[in-house]
PDB file of N, CA and C and ligand atoms in Angstrom:
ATOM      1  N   UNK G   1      11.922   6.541  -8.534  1.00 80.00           N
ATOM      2  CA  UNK G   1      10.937   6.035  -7.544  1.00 80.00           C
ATOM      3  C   UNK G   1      10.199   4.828  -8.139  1.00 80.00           C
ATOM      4  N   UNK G   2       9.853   3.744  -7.106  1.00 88.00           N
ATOM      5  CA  UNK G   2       9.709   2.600  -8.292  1.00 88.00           C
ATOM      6  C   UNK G   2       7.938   2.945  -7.944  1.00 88.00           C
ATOM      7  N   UNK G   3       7.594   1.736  -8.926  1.00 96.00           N
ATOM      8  CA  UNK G   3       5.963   1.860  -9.111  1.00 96.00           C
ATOM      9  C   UNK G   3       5.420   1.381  -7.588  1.00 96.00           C
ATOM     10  N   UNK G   4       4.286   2.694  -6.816  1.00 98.00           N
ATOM     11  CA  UNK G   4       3.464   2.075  -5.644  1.00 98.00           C
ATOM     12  C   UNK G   4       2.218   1.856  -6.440  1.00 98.00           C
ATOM     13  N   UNK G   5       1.354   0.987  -5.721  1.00 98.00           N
ATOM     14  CA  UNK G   5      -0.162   0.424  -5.558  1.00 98.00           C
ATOM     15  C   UNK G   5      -0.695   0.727  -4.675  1.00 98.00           C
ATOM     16  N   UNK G   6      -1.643   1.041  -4.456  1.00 98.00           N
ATOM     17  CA  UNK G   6      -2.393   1.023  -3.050  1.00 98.00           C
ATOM     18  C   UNK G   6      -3.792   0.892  -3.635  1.00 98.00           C
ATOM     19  N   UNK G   7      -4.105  -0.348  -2.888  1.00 98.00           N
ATOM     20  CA  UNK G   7      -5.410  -0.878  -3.279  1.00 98.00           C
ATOM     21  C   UNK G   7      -6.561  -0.162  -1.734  1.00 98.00           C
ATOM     22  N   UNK G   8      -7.327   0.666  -2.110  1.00 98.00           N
ATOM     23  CA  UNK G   8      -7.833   0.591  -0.950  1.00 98.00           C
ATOM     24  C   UNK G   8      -9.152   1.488  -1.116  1.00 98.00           C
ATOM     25  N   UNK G   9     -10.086   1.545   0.127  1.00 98.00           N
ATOM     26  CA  UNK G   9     -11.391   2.321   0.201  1.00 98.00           C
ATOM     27  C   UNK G   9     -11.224   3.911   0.743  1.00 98.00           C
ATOM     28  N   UNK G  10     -11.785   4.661  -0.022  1.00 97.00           N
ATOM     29  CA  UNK G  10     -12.025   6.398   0.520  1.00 97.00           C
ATOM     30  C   UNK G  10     -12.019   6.285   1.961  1.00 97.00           C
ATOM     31  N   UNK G  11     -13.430   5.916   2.282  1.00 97.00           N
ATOM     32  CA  UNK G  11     -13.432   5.463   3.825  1.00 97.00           C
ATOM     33  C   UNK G  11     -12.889   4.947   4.361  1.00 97.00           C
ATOM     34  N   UNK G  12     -11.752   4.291   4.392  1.00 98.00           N
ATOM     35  CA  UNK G  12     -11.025   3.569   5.611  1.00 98.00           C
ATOM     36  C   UNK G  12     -10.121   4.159   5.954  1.00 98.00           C
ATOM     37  N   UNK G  13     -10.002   4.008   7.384  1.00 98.00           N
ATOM     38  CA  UNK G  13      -8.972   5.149   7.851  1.00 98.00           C
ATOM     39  C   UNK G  13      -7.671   4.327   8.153  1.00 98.00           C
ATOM     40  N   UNK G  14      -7.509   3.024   7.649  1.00 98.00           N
ATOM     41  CA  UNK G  14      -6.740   2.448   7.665  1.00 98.00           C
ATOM     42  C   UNK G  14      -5.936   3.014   6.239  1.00 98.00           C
ATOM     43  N   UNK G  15      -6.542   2.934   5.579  1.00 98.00           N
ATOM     44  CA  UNK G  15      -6.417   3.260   3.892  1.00 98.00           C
ATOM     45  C   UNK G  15      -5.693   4.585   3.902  1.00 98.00           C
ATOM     46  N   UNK G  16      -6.404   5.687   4.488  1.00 98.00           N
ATOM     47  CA  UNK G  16      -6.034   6.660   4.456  1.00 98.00           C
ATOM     48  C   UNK G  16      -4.069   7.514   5.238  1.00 98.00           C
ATOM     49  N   UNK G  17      -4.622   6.589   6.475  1.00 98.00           N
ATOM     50  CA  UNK G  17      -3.218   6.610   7.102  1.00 98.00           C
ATOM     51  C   UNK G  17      -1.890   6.281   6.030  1.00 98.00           C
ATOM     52  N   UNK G  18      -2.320   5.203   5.701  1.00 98.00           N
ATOM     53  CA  UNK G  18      -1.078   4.668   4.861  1.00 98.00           C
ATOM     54  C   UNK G  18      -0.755   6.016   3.876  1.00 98.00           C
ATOM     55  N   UNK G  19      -1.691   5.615   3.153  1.00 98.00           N
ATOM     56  CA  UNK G  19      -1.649   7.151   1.917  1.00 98.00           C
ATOM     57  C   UNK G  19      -0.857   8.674   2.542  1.00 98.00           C
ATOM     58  N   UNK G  20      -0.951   8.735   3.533  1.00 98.00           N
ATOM     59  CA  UNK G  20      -0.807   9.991   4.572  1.00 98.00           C
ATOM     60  C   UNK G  20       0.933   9.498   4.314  1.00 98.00           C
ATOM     61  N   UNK G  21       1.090   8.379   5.091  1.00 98.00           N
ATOM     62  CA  UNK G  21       2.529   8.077   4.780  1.00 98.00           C
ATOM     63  C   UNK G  21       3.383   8.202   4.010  1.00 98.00           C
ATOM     64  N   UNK G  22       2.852   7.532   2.965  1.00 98.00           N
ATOM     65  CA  UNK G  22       3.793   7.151   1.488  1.00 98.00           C
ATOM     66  C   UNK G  22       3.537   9.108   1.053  1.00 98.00           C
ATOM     67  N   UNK G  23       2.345  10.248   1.263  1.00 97.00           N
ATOM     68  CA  UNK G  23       2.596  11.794   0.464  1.00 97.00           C
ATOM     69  C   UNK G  23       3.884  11.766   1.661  1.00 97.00           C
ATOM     70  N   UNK G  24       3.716  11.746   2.849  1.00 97.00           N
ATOM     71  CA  UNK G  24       4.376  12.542   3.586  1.00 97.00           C
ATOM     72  C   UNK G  24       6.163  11.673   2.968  1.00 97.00           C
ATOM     73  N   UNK G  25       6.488  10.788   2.298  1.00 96.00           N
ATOM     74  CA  UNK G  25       7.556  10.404   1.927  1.00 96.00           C
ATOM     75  C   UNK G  25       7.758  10.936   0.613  1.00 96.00           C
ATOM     76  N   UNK G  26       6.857  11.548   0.301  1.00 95.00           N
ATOM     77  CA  UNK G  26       6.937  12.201  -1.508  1.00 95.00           C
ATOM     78  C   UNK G  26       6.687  11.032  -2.289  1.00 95.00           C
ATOM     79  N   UNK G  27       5.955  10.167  -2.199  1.00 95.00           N
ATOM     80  CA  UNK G  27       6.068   9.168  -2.933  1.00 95.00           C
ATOM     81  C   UNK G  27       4.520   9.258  -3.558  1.00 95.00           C
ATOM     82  N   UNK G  28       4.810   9.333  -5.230  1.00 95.00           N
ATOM     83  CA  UNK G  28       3.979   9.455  -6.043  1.00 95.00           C
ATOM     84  C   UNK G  28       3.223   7.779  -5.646  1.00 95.00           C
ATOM     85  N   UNK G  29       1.863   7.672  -5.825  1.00 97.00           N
ATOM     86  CA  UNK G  29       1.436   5.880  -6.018  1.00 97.00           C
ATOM     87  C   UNK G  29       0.144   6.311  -6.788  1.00 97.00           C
ATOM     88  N   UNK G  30      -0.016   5.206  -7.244  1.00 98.00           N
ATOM     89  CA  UNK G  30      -1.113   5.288  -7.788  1.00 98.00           C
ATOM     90  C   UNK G  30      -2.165   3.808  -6.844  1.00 98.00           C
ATOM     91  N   UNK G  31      -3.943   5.087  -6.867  1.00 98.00           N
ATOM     92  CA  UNK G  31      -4.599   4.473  -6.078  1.00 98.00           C
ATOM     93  C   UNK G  31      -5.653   3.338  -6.891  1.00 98.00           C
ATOM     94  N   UNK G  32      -5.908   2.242  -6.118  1.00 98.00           N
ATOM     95  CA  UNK G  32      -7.074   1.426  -6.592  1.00 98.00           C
ATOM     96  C   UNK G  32      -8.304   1.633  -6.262  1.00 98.00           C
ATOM     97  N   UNK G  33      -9.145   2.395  -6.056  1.00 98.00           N
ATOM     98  CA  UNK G  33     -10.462   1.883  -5.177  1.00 98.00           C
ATOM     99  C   UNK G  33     -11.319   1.058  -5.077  1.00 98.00           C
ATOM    100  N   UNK G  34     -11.132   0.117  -4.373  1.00 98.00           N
ATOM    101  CA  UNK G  34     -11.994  -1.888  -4.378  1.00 98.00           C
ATOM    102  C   UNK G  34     -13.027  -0.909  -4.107  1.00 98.00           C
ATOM    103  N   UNK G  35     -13.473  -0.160  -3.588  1.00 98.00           N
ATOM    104  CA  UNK G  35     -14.933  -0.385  -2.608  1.00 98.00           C
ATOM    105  C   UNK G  35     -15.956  -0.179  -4.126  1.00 98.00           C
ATOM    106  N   UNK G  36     -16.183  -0.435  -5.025  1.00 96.00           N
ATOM    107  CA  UNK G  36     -17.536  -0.535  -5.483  1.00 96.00           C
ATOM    108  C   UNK G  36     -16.850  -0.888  -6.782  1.00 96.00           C
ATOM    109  N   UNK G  37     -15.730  -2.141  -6.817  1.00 98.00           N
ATOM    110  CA  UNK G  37     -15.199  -2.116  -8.205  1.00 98.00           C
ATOM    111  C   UNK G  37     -14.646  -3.712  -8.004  1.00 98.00           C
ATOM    112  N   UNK G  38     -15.997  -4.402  -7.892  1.00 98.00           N
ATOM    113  CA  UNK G  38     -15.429  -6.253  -7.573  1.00 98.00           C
ATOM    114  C   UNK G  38     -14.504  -6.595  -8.692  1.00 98.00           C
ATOM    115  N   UNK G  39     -14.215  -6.094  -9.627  1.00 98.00           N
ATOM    116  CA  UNK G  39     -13.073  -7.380 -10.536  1.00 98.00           C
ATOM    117  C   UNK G  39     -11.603  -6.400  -9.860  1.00 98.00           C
ATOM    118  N   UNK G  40     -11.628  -5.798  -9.728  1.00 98.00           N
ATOM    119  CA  UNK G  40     -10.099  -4.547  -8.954  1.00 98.00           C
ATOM    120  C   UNK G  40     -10.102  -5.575  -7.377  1.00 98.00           C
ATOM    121  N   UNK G  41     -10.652  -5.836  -7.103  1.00 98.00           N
ATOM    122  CA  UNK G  41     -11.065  -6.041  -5.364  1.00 98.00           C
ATOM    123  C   UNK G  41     -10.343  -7.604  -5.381  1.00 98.00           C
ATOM    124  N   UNK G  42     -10.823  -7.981  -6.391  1.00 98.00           N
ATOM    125  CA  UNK G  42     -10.736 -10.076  -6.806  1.00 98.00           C
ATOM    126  C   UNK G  42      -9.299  -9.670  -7.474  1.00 98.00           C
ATOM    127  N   UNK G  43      -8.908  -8.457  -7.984  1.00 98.00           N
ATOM    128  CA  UNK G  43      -7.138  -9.013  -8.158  1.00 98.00           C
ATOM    129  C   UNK G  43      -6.569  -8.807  -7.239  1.00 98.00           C
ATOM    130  N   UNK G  44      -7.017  -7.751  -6.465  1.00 98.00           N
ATOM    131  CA  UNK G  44      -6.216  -7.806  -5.373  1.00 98.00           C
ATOM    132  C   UNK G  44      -5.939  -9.145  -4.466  1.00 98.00           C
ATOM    133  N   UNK G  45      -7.155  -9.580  -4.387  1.00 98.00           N
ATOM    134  CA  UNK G  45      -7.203 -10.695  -3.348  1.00 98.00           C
ATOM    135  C   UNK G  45      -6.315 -11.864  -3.848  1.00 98.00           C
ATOM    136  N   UNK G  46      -6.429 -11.592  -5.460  1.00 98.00           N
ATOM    137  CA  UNK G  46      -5.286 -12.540  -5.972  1.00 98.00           C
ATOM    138  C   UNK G  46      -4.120 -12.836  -5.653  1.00 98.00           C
ATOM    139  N   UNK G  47      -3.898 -11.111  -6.243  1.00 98.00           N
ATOM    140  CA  UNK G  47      -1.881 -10.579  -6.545  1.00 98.00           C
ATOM    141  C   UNK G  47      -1.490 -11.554  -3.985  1.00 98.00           C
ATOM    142  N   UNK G  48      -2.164 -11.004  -3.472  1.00 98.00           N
ATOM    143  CA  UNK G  48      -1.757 -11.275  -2.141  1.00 98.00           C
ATOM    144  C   UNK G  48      -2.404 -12.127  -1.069  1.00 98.00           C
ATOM    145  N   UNK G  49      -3.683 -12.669  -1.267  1.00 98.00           N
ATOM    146  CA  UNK G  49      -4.120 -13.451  -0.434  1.00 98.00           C
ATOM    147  C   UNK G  49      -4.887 -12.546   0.335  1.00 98.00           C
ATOM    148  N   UNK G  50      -5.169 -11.398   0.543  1.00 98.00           N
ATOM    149  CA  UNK G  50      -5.951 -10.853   1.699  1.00 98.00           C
ATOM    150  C   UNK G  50      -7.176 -10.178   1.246  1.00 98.00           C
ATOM    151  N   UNK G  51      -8.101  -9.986   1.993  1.00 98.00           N
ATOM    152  CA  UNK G  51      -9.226  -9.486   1.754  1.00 98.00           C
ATOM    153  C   UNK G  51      -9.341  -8.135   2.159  1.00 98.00           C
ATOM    154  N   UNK G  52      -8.651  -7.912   3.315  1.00 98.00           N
ATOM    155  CA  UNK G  52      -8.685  -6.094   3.409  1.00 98.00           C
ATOM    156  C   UNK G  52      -7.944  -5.217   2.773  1.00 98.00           C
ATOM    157  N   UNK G  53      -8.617  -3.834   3.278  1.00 98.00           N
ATOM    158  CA  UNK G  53      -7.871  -2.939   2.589  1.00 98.00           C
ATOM    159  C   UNK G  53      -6.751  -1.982   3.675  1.00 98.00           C
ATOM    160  N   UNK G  54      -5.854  -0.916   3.660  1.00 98.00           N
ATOM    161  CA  UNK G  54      -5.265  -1.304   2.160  1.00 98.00           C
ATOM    162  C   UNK G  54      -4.226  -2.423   1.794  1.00 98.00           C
ATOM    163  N   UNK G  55      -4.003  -2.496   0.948  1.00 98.00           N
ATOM    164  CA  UNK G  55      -2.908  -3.389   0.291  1.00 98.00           C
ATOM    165  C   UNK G  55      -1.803  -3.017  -0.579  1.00 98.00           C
ATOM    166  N   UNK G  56      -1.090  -2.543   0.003  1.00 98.00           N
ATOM    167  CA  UNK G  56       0.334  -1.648  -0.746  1.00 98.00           C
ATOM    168  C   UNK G  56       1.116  -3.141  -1.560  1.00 98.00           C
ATOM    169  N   UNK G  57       1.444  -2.131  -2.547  1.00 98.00           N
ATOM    170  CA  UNK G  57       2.655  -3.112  -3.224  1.00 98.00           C
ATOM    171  C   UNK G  57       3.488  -2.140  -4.034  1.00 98.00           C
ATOM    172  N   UNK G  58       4.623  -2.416  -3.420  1.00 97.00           N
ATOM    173  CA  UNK G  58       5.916  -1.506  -3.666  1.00 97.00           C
ATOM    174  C   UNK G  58       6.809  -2.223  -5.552  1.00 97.00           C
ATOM    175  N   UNK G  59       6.863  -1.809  -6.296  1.00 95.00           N
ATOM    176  CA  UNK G  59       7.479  -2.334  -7.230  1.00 95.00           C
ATOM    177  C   UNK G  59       7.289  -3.730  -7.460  1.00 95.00           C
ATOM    178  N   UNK G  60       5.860  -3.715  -7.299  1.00 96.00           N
ATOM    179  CA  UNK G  60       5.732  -5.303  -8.020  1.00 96.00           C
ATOM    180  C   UNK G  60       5.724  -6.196  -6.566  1.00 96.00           C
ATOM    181  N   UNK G  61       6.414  -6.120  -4.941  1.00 96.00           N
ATOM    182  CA  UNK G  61       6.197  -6.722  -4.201  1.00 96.00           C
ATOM    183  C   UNK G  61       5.411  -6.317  -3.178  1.00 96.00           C
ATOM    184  N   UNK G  62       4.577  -7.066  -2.850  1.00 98.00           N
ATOM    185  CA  UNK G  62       3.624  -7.393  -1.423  1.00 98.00           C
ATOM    186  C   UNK G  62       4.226  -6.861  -0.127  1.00 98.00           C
ATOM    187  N   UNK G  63       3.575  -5.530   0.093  1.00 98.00           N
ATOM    188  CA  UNK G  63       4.209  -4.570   0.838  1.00 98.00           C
ATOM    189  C   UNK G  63       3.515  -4.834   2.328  1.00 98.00           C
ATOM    190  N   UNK G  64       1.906  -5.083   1.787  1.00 98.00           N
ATOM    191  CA  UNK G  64       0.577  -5.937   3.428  1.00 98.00           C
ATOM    192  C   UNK G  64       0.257  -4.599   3.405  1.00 98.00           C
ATOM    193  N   UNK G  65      -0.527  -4.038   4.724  1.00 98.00           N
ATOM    194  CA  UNK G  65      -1.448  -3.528   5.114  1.00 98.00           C
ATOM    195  C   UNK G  65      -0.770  -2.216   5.417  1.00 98.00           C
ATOM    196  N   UNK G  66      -1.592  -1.453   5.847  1.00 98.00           N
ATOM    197  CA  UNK G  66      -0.983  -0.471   6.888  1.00 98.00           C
ATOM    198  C   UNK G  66       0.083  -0.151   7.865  1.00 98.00           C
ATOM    199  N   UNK G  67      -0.675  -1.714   9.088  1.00 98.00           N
ATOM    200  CA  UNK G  67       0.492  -1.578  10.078  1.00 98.00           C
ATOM    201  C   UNK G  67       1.987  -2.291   9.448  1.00 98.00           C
ATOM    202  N   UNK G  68       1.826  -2.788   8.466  1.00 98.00           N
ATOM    203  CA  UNK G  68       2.781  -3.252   7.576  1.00 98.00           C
ATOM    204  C   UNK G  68       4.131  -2.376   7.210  1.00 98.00           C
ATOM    205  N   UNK G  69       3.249  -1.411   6.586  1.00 98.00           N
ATOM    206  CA  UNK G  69       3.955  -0.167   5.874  1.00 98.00           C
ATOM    207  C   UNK G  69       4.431   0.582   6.900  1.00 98.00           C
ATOM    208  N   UNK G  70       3.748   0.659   8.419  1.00 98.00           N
ATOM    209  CA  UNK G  70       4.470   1.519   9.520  1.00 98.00           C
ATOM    210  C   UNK G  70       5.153   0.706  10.117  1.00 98.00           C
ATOM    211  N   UNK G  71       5.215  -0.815  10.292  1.00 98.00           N
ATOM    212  CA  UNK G  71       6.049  -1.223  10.526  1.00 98.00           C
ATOM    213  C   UNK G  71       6.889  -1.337   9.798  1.00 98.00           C
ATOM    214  N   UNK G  72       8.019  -1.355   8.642  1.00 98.00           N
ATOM    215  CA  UNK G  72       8.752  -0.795   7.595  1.00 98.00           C
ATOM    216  C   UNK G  72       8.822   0.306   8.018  1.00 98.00           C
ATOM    217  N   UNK G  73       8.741   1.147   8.379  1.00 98.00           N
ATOM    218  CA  UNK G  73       9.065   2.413   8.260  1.00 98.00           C
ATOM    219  C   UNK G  73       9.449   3.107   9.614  1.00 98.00           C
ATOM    220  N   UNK G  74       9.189   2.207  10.744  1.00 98.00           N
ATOM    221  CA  UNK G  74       9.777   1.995  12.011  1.00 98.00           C
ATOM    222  C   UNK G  74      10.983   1.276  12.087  1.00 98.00           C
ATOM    223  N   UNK G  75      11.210   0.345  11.433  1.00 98.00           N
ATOM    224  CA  UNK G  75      12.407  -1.142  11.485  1.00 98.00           C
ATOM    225  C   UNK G  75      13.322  -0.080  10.392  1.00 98.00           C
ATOM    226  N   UNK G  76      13.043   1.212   9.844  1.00 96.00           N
ATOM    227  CA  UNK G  76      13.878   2.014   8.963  1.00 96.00           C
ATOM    228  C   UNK G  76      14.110   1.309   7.366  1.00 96.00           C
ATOM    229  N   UNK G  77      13.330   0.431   7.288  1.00 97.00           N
ATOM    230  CA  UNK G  77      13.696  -0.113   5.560  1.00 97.00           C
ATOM    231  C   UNK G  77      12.458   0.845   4.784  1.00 97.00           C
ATOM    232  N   UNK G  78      11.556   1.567   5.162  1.00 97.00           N
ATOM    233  CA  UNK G  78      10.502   1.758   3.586  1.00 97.00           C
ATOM    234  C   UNK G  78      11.365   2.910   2.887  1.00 97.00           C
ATOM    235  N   UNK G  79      12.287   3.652   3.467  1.00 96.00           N
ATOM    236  CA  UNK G  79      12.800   4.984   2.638  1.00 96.00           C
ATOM    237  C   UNK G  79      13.352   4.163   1.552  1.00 96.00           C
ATOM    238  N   UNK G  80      14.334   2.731   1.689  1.00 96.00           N
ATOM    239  CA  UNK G  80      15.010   2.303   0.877  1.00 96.00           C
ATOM    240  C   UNK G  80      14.301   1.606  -0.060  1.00 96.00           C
ATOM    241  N   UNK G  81      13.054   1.077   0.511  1.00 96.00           N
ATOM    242  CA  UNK G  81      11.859   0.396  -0.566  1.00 96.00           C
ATOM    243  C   UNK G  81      11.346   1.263  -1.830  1.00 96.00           C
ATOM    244  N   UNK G  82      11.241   2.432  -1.051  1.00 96.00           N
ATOM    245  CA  UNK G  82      10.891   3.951  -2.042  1.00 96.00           C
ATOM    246  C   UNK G  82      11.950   4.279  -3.156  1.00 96.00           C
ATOM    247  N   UNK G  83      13.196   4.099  -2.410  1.00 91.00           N
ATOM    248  CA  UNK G  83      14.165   4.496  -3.387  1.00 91.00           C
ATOM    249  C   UNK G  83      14.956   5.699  -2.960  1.00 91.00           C
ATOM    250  N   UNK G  84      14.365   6.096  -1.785  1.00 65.00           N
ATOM    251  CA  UNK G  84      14.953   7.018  -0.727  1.00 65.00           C
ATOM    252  C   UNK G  84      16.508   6.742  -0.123  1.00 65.00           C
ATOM    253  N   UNK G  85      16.569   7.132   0.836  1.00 52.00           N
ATOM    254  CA  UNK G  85      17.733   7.414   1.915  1.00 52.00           C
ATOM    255  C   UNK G  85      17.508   5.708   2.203  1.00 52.00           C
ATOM    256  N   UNK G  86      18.829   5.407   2.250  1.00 43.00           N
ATOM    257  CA  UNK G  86      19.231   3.744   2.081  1.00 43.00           C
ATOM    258  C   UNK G  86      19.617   2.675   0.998  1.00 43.00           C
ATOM    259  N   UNK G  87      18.927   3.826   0.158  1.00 42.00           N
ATOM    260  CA  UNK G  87      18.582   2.763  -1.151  1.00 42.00           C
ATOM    261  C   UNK G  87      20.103   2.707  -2.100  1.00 42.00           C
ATOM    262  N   UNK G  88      20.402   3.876  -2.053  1.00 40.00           N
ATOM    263  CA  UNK G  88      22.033   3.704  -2.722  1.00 40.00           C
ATOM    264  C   UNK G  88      22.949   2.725  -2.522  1.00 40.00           C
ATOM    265  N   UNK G  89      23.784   2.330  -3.587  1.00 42.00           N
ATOM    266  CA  UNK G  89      24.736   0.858  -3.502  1.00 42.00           C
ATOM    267  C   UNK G  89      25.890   1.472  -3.341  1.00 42.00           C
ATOM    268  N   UNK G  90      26.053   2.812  -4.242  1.00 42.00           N
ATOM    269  CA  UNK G  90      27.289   3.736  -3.889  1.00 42.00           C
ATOM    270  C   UNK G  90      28.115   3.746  -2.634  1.00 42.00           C
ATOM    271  N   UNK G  91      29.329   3.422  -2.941  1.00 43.00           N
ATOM    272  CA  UNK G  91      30.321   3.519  -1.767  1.00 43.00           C
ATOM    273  C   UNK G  91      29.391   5.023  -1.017  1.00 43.00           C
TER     274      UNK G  91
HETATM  275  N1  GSH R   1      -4.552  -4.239  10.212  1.00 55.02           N
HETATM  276  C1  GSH R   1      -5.081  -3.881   8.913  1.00 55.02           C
HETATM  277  C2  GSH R   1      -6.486  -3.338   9.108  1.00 55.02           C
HETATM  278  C3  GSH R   1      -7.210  -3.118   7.787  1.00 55.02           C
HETATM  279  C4  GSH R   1      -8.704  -3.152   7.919  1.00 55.02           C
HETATM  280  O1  GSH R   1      -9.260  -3.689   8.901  1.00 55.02           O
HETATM  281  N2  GSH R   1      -9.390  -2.551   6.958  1.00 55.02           N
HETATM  282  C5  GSH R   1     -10.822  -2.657   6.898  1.00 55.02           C
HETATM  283  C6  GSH R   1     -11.410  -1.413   6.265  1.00 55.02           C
HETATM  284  S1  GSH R   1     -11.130   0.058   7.239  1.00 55.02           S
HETATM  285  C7  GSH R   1     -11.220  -3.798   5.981  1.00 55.02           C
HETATM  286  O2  GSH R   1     -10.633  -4.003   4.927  1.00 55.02           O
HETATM  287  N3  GSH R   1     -12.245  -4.581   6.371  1.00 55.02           N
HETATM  288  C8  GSH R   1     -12.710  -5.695   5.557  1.00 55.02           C
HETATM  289  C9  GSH R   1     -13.397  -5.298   4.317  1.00 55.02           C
HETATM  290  O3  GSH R   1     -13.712  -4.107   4.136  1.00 55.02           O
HETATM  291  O4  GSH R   1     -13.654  -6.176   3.494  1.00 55.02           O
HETATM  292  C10 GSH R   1      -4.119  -2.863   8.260  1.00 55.02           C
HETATM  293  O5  GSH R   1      -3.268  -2.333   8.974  1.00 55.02           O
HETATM  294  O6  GSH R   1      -4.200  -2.658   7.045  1.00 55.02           O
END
């Protein structure tokens, strides 16, 4: 399973949804919490350009927001982002 990020606030239920996603895929991530931690908050805004939360990043790439991650996961690519069902090269 490659390395998740999720940069995001307790309170947001934007934040939370996502998170809801990636357990309900078994996918271990590890969390950031910006909300009371400005130099975590200012890399984020770095590593991607955005100011909200959350901010997934799948193995090092810029995964975006929420509706991001459900969109991926509607269009059927996040299982293979995970390392899931798709992801095999195997005949
Ligand atoms: N469409 C975005 C919505 C994210 C959003 O609006 N998050 C709020 C917190 S719930 C936010 O970051 N607001 C600006 C801020 O807190 O600085 C997504 O799907 O991630």
């Amino acid at each position: 399973m490659p390395d998740v990020i999720v940069y995001m606030k307790a309170m947001c239920p934007y934040s939370r949804q996502a998170m809801a996603l990636l357990r309900e895929k078994g996918c271990a991530f590890q969390k950031v919490d910006v909300a009371n931690d400005e130099q975590r908050r200012e890399e984020m805004m770095e590593r991607c350009g955005r100011h909200t939360v959350p901010q997934i990043f799948i193995a090092g790439r810029h995964i975006g927001g929420c509706d991001d991650l459900y969109a991926l996961e509607e269009c059927g690519e996040l299982d293979a982002l995970l390392g899931g069902a798709g992801a095999s090269t195997a005949p």
